[in-house]
Coordinates of C-alpha atoms in Angstrom, one line a residue:
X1 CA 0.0 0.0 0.0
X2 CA 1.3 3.4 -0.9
X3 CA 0.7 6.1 1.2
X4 CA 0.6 9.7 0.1
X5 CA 0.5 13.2 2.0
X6 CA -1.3 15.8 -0.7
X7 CA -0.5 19.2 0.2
X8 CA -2.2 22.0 -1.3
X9 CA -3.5 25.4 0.2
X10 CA -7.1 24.7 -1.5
X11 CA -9.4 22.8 0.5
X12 CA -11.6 22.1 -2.9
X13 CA -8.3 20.7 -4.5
X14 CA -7.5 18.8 -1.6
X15 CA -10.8 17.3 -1.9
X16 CA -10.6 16.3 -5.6
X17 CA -6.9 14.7 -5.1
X18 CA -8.2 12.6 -2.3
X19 CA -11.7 11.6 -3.8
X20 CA -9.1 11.1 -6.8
X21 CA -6.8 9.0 -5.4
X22 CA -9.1 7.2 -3.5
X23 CA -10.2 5.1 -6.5
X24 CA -7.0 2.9 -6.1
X25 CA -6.6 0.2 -4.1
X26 CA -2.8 0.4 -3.7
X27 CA -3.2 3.8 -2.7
X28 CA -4.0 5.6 0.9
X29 CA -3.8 8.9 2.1
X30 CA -1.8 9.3 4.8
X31 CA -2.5 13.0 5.3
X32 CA -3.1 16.3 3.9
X33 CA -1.4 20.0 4.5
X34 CA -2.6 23.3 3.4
X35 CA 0.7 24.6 3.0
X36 CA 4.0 23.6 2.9
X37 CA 5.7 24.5 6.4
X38 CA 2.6 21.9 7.7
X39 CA 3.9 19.3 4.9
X40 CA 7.3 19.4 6.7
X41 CA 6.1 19.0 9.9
X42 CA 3.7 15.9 8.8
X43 CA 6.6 14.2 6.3
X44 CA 8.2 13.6 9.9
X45 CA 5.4 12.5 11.6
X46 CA 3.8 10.4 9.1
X47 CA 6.7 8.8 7.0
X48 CA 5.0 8.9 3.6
X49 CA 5.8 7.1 0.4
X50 CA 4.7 10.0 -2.1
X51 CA 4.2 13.9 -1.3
X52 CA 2.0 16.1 -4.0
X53 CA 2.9 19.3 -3.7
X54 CA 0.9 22.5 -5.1
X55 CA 3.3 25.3 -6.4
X56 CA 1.4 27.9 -5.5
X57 CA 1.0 28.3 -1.6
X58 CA 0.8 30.8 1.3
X59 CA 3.1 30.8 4.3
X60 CA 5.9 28.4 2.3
X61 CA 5.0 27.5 -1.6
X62 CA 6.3 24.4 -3.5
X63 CA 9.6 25.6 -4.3
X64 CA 10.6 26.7 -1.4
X65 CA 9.6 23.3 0.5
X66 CA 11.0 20.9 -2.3
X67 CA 13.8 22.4 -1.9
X68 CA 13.6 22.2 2.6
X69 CA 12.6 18.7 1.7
X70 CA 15.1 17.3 -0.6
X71 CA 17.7 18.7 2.8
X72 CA 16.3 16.2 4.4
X73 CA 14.6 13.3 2.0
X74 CA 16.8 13.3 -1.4
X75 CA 15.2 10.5 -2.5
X76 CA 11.2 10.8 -1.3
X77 CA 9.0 11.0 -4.3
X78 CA 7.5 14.2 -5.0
X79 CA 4.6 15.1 -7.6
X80 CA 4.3 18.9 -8.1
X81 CA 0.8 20.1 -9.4
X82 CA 0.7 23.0 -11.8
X83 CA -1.2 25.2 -14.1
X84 CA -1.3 25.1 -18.1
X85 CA 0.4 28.8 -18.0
X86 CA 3.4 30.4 -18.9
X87 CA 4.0 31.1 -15.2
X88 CA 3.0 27.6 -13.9
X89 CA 5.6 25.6 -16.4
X90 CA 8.4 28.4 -15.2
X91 CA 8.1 27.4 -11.6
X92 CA 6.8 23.7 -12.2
X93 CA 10.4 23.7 -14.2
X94 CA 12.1 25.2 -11.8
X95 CA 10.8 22.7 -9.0
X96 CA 11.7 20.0 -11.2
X97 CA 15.3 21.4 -11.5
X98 CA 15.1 21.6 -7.6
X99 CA 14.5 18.2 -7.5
X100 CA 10.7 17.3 -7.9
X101 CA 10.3 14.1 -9.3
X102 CA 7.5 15.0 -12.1
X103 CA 4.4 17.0 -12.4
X104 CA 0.4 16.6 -13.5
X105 CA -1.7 19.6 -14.5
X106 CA -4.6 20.8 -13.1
X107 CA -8.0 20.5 -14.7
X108 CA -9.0 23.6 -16.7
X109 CA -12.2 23.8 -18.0
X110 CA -13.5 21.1 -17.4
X111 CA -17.2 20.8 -16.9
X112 CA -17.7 18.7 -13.7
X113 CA -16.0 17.7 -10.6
X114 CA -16.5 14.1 -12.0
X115 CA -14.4 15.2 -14.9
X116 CA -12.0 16.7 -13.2
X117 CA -11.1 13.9 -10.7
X118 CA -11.4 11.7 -13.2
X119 CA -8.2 13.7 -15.2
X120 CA -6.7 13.9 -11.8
X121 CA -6.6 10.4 -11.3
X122 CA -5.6 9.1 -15.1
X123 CA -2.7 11.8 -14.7
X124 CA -1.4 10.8 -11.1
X125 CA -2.3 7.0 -10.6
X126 CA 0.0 5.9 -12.8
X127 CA 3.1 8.1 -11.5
X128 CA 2.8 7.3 -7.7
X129 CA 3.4 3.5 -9.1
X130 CA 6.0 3.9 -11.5
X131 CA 7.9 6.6 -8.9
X132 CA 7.2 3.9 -5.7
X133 CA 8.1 0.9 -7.8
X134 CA 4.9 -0.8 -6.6
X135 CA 5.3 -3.7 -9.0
X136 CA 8.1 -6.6 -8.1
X137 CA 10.6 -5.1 -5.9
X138 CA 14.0 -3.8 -7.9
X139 CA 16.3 -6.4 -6.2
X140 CA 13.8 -9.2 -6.5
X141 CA 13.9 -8.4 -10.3
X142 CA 15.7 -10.7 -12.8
X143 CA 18.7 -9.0 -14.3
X144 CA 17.3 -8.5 -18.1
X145 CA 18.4 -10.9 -21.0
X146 CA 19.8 -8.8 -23.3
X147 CA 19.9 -9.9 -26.9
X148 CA 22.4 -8.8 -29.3
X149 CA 21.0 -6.0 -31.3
X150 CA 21.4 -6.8 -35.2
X151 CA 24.4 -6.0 -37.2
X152 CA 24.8 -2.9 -38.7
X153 CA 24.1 -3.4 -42.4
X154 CA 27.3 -4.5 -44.7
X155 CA 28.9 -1.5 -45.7
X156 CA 27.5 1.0 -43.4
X157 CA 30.4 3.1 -42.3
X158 CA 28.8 3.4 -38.7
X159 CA 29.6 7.3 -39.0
X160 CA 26.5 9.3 -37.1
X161 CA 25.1 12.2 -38.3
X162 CA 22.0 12.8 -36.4
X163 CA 21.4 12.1 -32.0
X164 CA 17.4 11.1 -31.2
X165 CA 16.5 11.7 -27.9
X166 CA 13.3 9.9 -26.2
X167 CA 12.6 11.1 -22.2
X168 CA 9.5 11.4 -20.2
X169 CA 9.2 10.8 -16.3
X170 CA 12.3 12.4 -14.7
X171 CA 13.4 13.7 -18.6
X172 CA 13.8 16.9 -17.7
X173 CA 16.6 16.8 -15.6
X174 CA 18.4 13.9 -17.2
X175 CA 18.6 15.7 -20.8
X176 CA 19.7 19.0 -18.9
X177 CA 22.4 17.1 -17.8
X178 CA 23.3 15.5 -20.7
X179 CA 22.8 18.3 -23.1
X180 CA 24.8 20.9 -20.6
X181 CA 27.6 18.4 -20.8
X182 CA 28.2 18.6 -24.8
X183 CA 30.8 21.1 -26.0
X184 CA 30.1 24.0 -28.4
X185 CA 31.4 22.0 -31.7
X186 CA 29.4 19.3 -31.2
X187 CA 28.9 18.0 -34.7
X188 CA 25.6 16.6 -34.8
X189 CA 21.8 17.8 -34.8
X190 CA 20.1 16.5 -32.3
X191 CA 16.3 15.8 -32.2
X192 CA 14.2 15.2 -28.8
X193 CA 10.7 14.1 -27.3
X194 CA 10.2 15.0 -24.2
X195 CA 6.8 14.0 -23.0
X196 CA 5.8 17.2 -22.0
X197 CA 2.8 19.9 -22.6
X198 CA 2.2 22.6 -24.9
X199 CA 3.7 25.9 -23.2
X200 CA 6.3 23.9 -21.0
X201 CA 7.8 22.8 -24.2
X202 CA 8.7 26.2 -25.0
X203 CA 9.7 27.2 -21.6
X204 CA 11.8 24.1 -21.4
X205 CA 13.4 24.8 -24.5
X206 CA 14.5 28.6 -23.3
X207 CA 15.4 27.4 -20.2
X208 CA 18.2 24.8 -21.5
X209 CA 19.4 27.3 -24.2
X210 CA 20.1 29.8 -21.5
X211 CA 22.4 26.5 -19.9
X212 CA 23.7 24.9 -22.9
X213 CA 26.8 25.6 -24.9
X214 CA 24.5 24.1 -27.9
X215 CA 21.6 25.9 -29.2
X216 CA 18.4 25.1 -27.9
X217 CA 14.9 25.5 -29.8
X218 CA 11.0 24.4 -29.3
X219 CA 11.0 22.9 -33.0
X220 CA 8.7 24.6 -35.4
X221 CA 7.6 23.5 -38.9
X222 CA 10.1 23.4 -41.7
X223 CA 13.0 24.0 -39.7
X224 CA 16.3 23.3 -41.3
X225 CA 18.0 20.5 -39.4
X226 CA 21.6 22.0 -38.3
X227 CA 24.6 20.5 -36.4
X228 CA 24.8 21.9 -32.9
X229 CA 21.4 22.6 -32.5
X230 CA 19.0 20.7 -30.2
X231 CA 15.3 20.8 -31.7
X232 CA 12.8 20.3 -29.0
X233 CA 9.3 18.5 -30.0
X234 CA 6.2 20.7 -28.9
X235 CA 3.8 19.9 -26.9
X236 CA 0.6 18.6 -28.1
X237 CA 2.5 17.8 -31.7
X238 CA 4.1 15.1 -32.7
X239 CA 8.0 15.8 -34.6
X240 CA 9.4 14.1 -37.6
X241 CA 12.7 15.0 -39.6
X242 CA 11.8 14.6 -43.9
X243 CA 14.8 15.2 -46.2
X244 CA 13.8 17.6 -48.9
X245 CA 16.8 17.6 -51.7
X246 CA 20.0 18.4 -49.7
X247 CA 18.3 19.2 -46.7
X248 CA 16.3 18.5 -43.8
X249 CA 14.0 20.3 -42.1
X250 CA 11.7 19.5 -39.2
X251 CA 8.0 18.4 -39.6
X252 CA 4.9 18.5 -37.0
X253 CA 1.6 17.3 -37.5
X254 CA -1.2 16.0 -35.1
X255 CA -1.8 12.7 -35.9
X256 CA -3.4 10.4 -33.1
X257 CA -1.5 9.8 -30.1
X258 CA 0.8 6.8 -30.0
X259 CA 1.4 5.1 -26.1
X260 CA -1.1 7.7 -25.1
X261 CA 1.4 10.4 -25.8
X262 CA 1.7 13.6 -28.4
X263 CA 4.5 14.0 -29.1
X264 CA 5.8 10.3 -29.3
X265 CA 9.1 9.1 -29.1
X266 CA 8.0 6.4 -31.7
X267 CA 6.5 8.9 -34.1
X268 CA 10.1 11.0 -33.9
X269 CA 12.0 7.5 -34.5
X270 CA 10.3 5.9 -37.2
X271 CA 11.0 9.2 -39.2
X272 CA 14.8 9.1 -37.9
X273 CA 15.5 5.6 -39.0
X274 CA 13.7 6.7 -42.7
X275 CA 15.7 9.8 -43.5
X276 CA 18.9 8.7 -41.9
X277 CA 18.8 5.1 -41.2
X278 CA 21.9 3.4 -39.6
X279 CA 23.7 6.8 -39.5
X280 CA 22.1 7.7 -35.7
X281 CA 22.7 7.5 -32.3
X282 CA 19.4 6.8 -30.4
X283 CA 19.3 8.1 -26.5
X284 CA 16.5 6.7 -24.1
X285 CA 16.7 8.4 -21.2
X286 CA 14.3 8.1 -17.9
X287 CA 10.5 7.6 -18.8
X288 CA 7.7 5.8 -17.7
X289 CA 5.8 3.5 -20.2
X290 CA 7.4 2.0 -23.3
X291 CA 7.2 4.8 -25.7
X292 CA 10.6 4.5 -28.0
X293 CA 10.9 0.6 -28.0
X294 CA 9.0 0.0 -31.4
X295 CA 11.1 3.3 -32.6
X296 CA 14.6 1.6 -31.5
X297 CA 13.4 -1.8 -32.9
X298 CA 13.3 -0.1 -36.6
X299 CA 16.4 2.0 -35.8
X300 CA 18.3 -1.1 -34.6
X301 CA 17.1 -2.8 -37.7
X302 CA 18.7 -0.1 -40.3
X303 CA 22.1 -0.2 -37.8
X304 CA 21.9 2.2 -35.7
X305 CA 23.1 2.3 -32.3
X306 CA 21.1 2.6 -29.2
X307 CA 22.0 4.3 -26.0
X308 CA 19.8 2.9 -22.5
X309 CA 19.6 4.8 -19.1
X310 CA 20.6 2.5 -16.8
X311 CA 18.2 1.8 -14.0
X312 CA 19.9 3.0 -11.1
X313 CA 20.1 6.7 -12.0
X314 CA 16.5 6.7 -13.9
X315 CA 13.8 8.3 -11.9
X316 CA 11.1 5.5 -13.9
X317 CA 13.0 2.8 -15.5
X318 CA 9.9 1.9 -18.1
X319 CA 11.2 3.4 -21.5
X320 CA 15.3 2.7 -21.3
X321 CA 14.3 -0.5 -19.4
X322 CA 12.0 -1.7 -22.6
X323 CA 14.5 -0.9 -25.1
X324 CA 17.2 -2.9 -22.8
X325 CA 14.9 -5.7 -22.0
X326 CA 14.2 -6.2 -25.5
X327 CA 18.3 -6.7 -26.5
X328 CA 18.0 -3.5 -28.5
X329 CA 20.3 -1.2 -26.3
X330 CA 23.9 -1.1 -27.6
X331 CA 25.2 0.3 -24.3
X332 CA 23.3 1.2 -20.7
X333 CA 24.9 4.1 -19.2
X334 CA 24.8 5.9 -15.7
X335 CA 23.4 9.0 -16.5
X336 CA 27.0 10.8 -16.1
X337 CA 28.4 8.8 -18.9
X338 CA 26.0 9.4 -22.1
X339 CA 27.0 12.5 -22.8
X340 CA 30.9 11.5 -23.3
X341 CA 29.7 8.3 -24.9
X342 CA 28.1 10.4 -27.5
X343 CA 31.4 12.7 -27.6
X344 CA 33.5 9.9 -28.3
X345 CA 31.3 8.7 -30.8
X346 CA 31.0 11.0 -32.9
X347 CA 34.8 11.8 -32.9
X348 CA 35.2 8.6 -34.3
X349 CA 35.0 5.8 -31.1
X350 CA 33.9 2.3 -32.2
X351 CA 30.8 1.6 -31.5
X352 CA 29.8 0.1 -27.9
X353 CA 29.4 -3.6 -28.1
X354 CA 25.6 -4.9 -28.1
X355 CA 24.8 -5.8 -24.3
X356 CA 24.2 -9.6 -24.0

């Protein structure tokens, strides 16, 4: 059973995250605190698994007591709650930086409190599992078989020209710190899904420009595809890369979702492995679901190598652990290690031997 303290300075919120939440079996609520200087008070007393956490709070808000809590509990699972605005995805990125673990949005407009506790709970159900590991415990787990991805086709030269970037749960962070690593020269374009919402993408984007040697963009349509410049997939749109003569440019369209996501990692992928085939390095960074497997199966196929979070330093271990369960990851990495794995590539390092 998974306990959780909800904090929030709205006794109607409050209401709808317990009434929310209480639809679960696996799931109790320990508590609740109006603010966060109550939270910290009741995290001692009550010992919860999970904490959600409202940004927005009198006396002590979100930012301030992720940051007081991480002091003392690096490792307690926190879900921040925000607001589909410009200002909310700032701070909710900035809490994340701090070290939140993810983020849901509150309901807007929605007609009903029916409605919104129902997107409530198809938001936050499935994070307080994956980020409390409520399935088999992690050392009771099987090491997983890792099959040799296939050969890279005959006469592929293995040279890279492109890096594709799948991250959801915990993505945030991990990209930061593998993008912020890079050096200015870095050769390649390199394309990302973050599972993220429209506004935050853009705000994301910014924010990692400001920190990046590289340059840093929320993709928009028809976008030549340059080296040293990391193109960011909007929220609410899927990305693909098309070649068009010498060139290629970024496209975005709306097509249904694809593992419940816009944009997907698979959508990005598929469109990778078609305009440069065997010539990419494929990243799949901390995520929850499988979103990027089928994408690294076809990638894999044309010879390109894949690159796996490994599970200790992945805040959800769903997407890298799919591609690596399923023999397709080339290498699994400590987060600390991709980014000079990808340096060393591309400056002409053989390729890592498939895991098996």
């Amino acid at each position: 059973m998974v306990s959780v303290l909800v904090v929030d300075d709205s006794v109607v919120v409050r209401r709808l995250i317990v009434d929310a939440l209480s639809a679960d079996p696996g799931i109790t609520v320990a508590g609740t605190a109006p603010n966060g200087k109550v939270a910290l008070s009741k995290i001692e007393m009550l010992k919860p698994d999970i904490v959600t956490l409202d940004i927005e709070m009198p006396v002590m808000d979100g930012l301030t007591t992720i940051r007081e809590i991480r002091k003392v509990h690096p490792r307690l699972p926190v879900i921040m709650f925000s607001t589909l605005t410009s200002v909310g995805a700032s701070a909710t990125l900035e809490a994340l930086a701090a070290g939140a673990s993810d983020y849901v949005t509150k309901p807007a407009n929605v007609g009903s409190v029916a409605e919104s506790i129902k997107s409530v709970r198809e938001q936050i159900i499935p994070r307080i599992h994956a980020l409390c590991r409520t399935g088999t415990p992690r050392a009771a787990r099987p090491a997983p078989r890792l099959a040799a991805p296939p050969a890279r086709p005959a006469g592929g030269t293995g040279t890279a020209e492109i890096v594709a970037v799948g991250c959801s749960t915990g993505g945030p962070d991990a990209l930061a710190k593998v993008v912020n690593a890079l050096p200015a020269d870095f050769p390649l374009p390199i394309v990302v899904v973050q599972h993220m919402p429209q506004v935050f993408t853009k705000m994301f984007a910014e924010r990692l420009d400001r920190s990046s040697r590289l340059h840093v963009v929320e993709a928009r349509p028809e976008m030549p595809v340059k080296a040293g410049t990391v193109y960011i997939a909007p929220g609410d749109y899927h990305m693909e890369v098309v070649r068009r003569g010498t060139g290629v440019f970024t496209h975005l369209q709306q097509g249904p979702a694809e593992n419940f996501c816009r944009p997907a990692v698979d959508v990005l992928f598929r469109s990778v492995a078609q305009t440069y085939g065997g010539a990419t390095l494929g990243v799949i960074l901390t995520g929850m679901g499988q979103d990027g497997k089928r994408g690294s199966e076809l990638l894999a196929s044309k010879g390109a190598e894949i690159v796996a979070q490994d599970e200790a330093t992945s805040v959800v271990w769903g997407m890298p652990g799919a591609v690596a369960g399923a023999g397709l990851a080339h290498a699994i990495l400590p987060l600390k290690d991709i980014s000079q794995h990808l340096i060393s590539r591309v400056a002409g390092g053989r390729p890592a031997r498939p895991r098996g």
